Short mmCIF file of C-alpha atoms in Angstrom, two decimals:
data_model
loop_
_atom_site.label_atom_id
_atom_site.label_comp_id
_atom_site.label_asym_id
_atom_site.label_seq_id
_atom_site.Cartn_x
_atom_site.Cartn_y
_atom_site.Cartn_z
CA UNK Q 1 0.00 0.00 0.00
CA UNK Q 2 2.96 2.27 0.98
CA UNK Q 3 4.76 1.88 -2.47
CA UNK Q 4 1.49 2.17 -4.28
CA UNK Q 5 0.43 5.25 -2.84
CA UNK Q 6 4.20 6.72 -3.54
CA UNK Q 7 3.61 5.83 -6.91
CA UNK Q 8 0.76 7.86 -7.17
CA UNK Q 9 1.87 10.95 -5.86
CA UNK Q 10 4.95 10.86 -7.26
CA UNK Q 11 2.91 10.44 -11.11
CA UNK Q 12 0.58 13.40 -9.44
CA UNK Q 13 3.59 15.88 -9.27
CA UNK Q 14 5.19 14.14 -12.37
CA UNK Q 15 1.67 15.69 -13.93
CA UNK Q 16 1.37 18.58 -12.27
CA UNK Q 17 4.78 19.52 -13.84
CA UNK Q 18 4.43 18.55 -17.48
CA UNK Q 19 1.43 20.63 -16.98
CA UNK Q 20 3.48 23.80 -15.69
CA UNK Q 21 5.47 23.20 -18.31
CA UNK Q 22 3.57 22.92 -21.48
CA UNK Q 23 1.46 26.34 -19.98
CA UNK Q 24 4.94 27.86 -19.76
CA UNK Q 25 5.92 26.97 -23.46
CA UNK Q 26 2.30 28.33 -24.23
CA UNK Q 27 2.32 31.78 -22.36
CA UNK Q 28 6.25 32.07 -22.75
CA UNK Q 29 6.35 33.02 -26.23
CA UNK Q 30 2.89 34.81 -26.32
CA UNK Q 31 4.16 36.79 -23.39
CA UNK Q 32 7.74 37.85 -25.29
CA UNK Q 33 6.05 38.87 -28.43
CA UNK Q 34 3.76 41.27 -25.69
CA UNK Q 35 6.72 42.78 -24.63
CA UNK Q 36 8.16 42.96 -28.10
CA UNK Q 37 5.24 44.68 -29.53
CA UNK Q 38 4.96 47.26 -26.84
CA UNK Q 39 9.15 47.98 -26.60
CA UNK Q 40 8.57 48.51 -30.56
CA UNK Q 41 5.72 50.70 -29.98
CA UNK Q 42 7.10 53.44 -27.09
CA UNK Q 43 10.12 53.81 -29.06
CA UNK Q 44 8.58 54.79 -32.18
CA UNK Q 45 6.11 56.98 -30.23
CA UNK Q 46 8.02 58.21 -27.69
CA UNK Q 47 11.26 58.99 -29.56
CA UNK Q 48 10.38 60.82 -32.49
CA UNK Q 49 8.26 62.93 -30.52
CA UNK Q 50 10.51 64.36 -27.82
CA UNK Q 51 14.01 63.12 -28.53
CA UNK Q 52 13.90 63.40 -32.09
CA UNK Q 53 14.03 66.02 -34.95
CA UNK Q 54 13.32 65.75 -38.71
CA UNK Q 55 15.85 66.34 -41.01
CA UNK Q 56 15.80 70.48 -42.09
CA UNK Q 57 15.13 70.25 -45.57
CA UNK Q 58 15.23 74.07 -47.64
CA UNK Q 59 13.03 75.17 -50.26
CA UNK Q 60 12.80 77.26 -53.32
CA UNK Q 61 11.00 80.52 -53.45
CA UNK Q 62 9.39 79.41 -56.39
CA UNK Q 63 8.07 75.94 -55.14
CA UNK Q 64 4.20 76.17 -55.17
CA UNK Q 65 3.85 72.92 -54.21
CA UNK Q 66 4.08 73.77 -50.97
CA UNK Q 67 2.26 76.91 -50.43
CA UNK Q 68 -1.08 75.19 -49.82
CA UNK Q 69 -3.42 76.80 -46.98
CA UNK Q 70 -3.34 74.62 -44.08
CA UNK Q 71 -6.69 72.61 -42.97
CA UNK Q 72 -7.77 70.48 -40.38
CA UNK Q 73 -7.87 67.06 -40.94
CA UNK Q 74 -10.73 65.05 -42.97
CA UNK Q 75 -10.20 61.90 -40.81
CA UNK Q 76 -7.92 62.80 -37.37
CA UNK Q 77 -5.70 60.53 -35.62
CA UNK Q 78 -8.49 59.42 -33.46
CA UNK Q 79 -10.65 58.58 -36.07
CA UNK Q 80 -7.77 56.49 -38.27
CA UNK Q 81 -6.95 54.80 -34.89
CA UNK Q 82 -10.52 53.77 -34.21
CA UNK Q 83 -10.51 52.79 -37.46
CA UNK Q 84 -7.53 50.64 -37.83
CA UNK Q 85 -8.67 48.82 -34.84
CA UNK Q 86 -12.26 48.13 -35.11
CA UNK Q 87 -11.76 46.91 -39.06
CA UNK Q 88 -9.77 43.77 -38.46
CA UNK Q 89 -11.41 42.87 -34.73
CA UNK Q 90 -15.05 43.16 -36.69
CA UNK Q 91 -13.53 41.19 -39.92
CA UNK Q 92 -11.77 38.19 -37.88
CA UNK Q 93 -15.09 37.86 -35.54
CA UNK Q 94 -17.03 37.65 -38.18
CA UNK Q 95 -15.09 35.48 -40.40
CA UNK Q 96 -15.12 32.66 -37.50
CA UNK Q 97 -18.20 32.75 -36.12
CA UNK Q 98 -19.80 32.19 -40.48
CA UNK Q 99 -17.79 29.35 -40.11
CA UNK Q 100 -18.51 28.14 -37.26
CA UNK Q 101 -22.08 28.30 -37.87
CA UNK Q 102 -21.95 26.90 -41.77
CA UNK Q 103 -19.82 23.91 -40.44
CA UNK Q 104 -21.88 22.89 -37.59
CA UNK Q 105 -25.25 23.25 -39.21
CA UNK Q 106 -26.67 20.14 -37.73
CA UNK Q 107 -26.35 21.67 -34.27
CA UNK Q 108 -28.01 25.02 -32.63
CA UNK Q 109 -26.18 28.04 -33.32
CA UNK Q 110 -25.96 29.35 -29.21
CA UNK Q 111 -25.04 26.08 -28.58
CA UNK Q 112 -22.34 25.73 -31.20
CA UNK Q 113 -20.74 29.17 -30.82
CA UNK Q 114 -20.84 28.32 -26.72
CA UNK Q 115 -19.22 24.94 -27.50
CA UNK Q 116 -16.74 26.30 -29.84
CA UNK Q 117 -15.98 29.59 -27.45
CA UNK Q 118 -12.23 28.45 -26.98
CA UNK Q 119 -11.92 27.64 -30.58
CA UNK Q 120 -13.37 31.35 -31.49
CA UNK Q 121 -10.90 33.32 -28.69
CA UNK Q 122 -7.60 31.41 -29.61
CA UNK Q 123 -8.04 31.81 -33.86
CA UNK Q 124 -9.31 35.31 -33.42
CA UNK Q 125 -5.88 36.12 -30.82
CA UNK Q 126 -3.80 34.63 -33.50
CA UNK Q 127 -4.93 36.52 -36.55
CA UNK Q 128 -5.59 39.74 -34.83
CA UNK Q 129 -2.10 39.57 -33.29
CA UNK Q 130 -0.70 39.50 -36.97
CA UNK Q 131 -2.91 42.22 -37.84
CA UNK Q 132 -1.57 44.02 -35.11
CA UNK Q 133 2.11 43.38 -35.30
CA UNK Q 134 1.97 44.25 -39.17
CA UNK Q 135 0.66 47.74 -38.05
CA UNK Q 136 3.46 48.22 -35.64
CA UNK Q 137 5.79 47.13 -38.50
CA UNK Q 138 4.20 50.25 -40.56
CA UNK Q 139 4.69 52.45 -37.65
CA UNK Q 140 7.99 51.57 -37.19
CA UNK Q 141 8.59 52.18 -40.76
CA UNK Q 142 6.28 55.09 -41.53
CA UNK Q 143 8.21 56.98 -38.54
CA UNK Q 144 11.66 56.44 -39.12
CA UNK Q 145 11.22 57.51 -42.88
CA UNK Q 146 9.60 61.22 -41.89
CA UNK Q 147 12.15 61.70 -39.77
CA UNK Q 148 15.05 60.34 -42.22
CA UNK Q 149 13.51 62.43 -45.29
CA UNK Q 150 11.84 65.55 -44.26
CA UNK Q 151 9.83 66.74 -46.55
CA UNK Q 152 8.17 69.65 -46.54
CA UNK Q 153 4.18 69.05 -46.42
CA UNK Q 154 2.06 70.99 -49.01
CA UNK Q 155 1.05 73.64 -46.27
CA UNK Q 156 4.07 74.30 -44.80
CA UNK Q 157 5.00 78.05 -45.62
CA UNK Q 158 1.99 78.63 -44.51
CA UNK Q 159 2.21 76.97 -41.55
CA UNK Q 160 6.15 78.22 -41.26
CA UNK Q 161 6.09 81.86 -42.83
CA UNK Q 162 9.93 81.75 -42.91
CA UNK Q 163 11.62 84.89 -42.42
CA UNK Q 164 12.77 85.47 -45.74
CA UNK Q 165 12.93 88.94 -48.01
CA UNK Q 166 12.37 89.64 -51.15
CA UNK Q 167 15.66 89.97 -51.49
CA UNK Q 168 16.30 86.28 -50.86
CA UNK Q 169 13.57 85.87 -52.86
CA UNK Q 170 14.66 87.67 -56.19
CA UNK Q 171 16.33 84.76 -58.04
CA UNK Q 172 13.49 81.85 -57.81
CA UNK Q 173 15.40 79.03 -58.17
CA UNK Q 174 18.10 79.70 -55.45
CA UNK Q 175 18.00 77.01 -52.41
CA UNK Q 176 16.70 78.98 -49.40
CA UNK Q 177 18.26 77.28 -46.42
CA UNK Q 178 19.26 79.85 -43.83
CA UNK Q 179 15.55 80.82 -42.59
CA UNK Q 180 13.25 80.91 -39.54
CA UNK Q 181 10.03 79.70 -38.84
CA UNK Q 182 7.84 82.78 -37.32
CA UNK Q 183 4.63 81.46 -36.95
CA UNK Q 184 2.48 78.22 -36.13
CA UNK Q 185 3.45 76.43 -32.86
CA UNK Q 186 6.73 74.03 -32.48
CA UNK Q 187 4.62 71.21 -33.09
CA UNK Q 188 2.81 71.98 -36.03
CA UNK Q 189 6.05 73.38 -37.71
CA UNK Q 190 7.51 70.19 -37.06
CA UNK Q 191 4.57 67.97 -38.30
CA UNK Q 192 5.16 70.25 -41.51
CA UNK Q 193 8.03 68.75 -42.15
CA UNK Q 194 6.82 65.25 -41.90
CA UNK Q 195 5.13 64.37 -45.59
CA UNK Q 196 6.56 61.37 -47.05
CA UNK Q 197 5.29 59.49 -46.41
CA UNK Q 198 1.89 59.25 -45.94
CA UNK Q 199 0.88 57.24 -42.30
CA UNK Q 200 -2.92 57.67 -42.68
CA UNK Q 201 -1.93 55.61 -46.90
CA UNK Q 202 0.41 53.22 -44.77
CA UNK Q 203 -1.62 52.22 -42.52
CA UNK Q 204 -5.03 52.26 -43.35
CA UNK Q 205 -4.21 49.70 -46.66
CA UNK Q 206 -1.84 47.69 -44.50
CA UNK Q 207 -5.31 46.56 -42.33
CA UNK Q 208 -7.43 46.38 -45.23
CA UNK Q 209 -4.75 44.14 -47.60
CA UNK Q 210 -4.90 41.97 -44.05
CA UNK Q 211 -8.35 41.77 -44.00
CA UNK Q 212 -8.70 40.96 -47.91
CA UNK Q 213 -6.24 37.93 -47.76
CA UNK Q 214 -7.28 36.75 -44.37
CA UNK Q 215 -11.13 36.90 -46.06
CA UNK Q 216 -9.87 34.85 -49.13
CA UNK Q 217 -8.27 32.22 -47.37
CA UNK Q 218 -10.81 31.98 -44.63
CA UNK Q 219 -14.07 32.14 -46.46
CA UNK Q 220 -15.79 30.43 -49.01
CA UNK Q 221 -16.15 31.62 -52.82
CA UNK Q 222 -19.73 31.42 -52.57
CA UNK Q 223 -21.77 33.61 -49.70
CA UNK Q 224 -24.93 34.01 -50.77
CA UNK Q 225 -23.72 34.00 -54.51
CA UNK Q 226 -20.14 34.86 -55.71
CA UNK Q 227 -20.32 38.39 -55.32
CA UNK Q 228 -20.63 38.94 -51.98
CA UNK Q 229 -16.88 38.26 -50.72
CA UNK Q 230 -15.16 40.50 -53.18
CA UNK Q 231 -18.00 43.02 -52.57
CA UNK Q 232 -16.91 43.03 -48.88
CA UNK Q 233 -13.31 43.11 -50.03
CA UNK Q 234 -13.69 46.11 -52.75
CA UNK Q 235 -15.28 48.13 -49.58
CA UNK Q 236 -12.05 47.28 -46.78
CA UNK Q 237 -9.87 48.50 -49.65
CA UNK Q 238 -12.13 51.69 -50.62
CA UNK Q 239 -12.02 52.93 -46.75
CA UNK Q 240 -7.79 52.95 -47.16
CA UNK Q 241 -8.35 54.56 -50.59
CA UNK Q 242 -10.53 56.99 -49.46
CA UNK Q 243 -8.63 57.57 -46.10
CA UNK Q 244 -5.65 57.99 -48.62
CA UNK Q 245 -6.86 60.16 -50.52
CA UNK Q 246 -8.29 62.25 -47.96
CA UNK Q 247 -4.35 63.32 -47.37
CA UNK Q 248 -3.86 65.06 -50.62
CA UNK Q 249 -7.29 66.91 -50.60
CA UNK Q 250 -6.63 68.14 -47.16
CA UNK Q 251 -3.08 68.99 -48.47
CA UNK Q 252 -1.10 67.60 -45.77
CA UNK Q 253 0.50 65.13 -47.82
CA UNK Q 254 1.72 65.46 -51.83
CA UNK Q 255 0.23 63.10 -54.24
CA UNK Q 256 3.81 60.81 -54.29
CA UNK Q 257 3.68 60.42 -50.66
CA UNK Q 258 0.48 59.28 -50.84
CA UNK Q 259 1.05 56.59 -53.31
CA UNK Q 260 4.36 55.26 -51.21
CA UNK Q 261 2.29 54.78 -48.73
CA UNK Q 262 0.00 52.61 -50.54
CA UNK Q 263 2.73 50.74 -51.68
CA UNK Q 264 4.34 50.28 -48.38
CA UNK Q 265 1.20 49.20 -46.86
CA UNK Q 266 -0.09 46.53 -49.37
CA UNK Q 267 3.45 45.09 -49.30
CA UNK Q 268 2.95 44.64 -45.30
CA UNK Q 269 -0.20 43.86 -45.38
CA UNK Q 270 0.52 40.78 -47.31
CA UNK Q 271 4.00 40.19 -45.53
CA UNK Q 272 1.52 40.05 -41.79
CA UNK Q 273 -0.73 37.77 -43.55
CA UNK Q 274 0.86 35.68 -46.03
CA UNK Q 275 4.25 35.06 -44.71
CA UNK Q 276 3.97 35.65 -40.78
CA UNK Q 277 0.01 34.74 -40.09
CA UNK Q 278 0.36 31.71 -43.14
CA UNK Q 279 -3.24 31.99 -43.41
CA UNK Q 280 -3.78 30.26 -46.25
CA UNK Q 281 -2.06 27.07 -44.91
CA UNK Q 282 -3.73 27.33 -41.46
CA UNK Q 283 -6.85 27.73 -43.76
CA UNK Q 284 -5.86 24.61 -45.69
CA UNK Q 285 -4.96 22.32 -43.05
CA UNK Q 286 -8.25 22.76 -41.10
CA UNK Q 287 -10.47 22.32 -43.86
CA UNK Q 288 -9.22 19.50 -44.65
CA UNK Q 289 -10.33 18.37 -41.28
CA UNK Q 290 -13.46 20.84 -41.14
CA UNK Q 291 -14.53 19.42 -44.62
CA UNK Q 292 -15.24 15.56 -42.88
CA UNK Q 293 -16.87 17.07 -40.55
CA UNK Q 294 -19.35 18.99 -42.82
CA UNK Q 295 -19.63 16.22 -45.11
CA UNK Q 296 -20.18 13.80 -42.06
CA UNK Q 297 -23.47 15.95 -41.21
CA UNK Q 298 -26.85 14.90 -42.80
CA UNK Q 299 -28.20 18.02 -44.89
CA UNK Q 300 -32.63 18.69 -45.39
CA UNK Q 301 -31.62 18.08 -49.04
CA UNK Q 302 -29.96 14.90 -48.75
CA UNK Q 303 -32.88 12.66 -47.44
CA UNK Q 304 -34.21 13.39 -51.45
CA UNK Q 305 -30.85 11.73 -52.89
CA UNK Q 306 -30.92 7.77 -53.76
CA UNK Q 307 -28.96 5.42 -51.88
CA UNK Q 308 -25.96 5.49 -54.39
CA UNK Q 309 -25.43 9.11 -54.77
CA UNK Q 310 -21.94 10.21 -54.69
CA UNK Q 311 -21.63 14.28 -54.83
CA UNK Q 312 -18.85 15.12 -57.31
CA UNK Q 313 -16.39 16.21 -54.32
CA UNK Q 314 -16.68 12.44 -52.46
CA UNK Q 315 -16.28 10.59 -56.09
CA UNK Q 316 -12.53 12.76 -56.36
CA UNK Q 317 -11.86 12.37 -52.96
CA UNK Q 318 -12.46 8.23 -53.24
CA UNK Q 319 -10.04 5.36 -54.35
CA UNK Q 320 -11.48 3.80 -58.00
CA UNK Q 321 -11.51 0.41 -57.85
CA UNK Q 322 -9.06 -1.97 -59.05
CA UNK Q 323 -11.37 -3.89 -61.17
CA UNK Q 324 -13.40 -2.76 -63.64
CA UNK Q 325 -16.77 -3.31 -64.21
CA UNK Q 326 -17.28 -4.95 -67.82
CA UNK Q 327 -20.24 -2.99 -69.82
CA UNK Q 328 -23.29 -5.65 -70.47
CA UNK Q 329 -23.04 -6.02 -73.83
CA UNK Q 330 -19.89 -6.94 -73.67
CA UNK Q 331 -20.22 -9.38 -71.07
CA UNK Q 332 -22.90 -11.30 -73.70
CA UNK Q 333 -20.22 -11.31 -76.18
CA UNK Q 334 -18.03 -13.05 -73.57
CA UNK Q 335 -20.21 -15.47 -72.55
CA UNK Q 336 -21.43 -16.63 -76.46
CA UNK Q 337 -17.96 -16.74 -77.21
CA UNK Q 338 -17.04 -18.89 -74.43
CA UNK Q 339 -15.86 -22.50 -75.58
CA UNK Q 340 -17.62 -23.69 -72.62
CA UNK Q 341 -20.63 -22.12 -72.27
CA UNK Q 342 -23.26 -24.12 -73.47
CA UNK Q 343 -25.95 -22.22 -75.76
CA UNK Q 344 -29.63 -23.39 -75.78
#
């Protein structure tokens, strides 16, 4: 009794610790890529605005590309922020829970979704923490770049009204470089001389290129008919366009900038979602599991179907038989043929 119950508490602890364990290689990882994310995000906040200064770029006299009036922002920081947020959390819940419900149609759909409530959290924590690291990796990049370049945004003499004469002013094409910036506030001069490129571009169609691919790989062809999906698509990627756009009208950002930003964004968009979030082969190897399932389920429609349908799918998916079956006709011939078949 002794060396039995030893036994057992020495396999309890001998569980208990392969349990620590596993949790630790679980949270470990999760909790570094935490830390990650937010070290990556106070630097490229923090930094940039109190430690560091753009690079002073001149200007000619005659450059009336950036004598724009200055305006207040069609869509503010605020706005893109909410934005950039509540686009991908919205797309990724309802991705999952369509599946969810369209592969578990035999059950109720509380019940399912309440069933399937780990399932839901865990995929929706994964792809929205691709989503999210992709936008950091934007940031990061969209930051470092203002301050590298300095260009001077479309509004910034007005913003700047540098002390120059019209003395300095008489040839048009000299490089003005000696001047001072009389009005606007520190801050604003110094936004002015953030324009390429384009954040609100950069980030906006990083989410939305996200949110297209992850919808491709995670949704069926056919919703309702084939044109719902790349409806929903066209309309995530006219929000960035429009958000893009926004930046030239508002002339806080020059057409090139702009376009860059695009660029940028659509290139990590697809590197978050592609490459790092592999959604298409997450996709692929749990429908190949989510596709028995489905087809395991009895369907209203199939109770109509004789006993020896095969749907087109099964019949591609199944072995063909060794042996073939000879046609009738055929067989006749066989048999009338045969040297030992006795006709009547």
């Amino acid at each position: 009794m002794i060396n039995a119950a030893s036994i057992s508490h020495d396999d309890t602890s001998s569980n208990r610790k392969r349990s620590l364990r596993a949790k630790f290689q679980l949270i470990g990882p999760a909790f570094s890529d935490i830390v990650i994310c937010i070290i990556i995000g106070l630097i490229f906040t923090i930094l940039p605005a109190f430690a560091l200064q753009p690079y002073r770029r001149g200007f000619f006299c005659a450059d009336e590309t950036i004598r724009y009036p200055y305006k207040h922002s069609t869509v503010t920081t605020i706005e893109l922020y909410i934005i950039l947020l509540s686009m991908p959390i919205l797309t990724i819940i309802a991705t999952e829970v369509f599946r969810i419900i369209t592969l578990s149609r035999s059950e109720p759909i509380m019940s399912t979704l309440v069933n399937k409530s780990c399932d839901l959290t865990v995929r929706f924590i994964t792809f929205f923490a691709h989503c999210f690291f992709g936008l950091l990796l934007t940031f990061a990049l969209t930051q470092t770049t203002k301050l590298a370049v300095g260009r001077l945004r479309p509004h910034f003499i007005d913003v700047c009204k540098p002390n120059i004469t019209l003395t300095s002013c008489s040839n048009p094409y000299v490089y003005i470089l000696d001047y001072e910036c009389q009005g606007g506030t520190e801050r604003l001069v110094k936004e002015a001389r953030l324009s390429f490129f384009s954040g609100h571009s950069a980030l906006s169609m990083d989410v939305a290129v996200f949110c297209v691919i992850y919808m491709q790989a995670r949704l069926p062809r056919r919703i309702y008919g084939v044109t719902v999906l790349p409806v929903l698509q066209a309309s995530l990627l006219g929000i960035a366009l429009l958000i893009g756009l926004s930046r030239i009208s508002d002339y806080k950002h020059h057409w090139s900038d702009v376009v860059v930003g695009f660029l940028v964004g659509s290139a990590i968009g697809y590197y978050s979602a592609v490459i790092l979030g592999k959604v298409f082969e997450r996709s692929d190897a749990k429908l190949q599991v989510e596709s028995k399932i489905g087809a395991a389920e009895t369907r209203p429609e199939d109770t109509t179907r004789p006993l020896s349908f095969v749907s087109p799918m099964a019949a591609s998916l199944t072995t063909p038989p060794i042996a073939t079956q000879v046609p009738h006709q055929q067989s006749n011939d066989i048999i009338t043929n045969n040297p030992h078949h006795n006709s009547s």
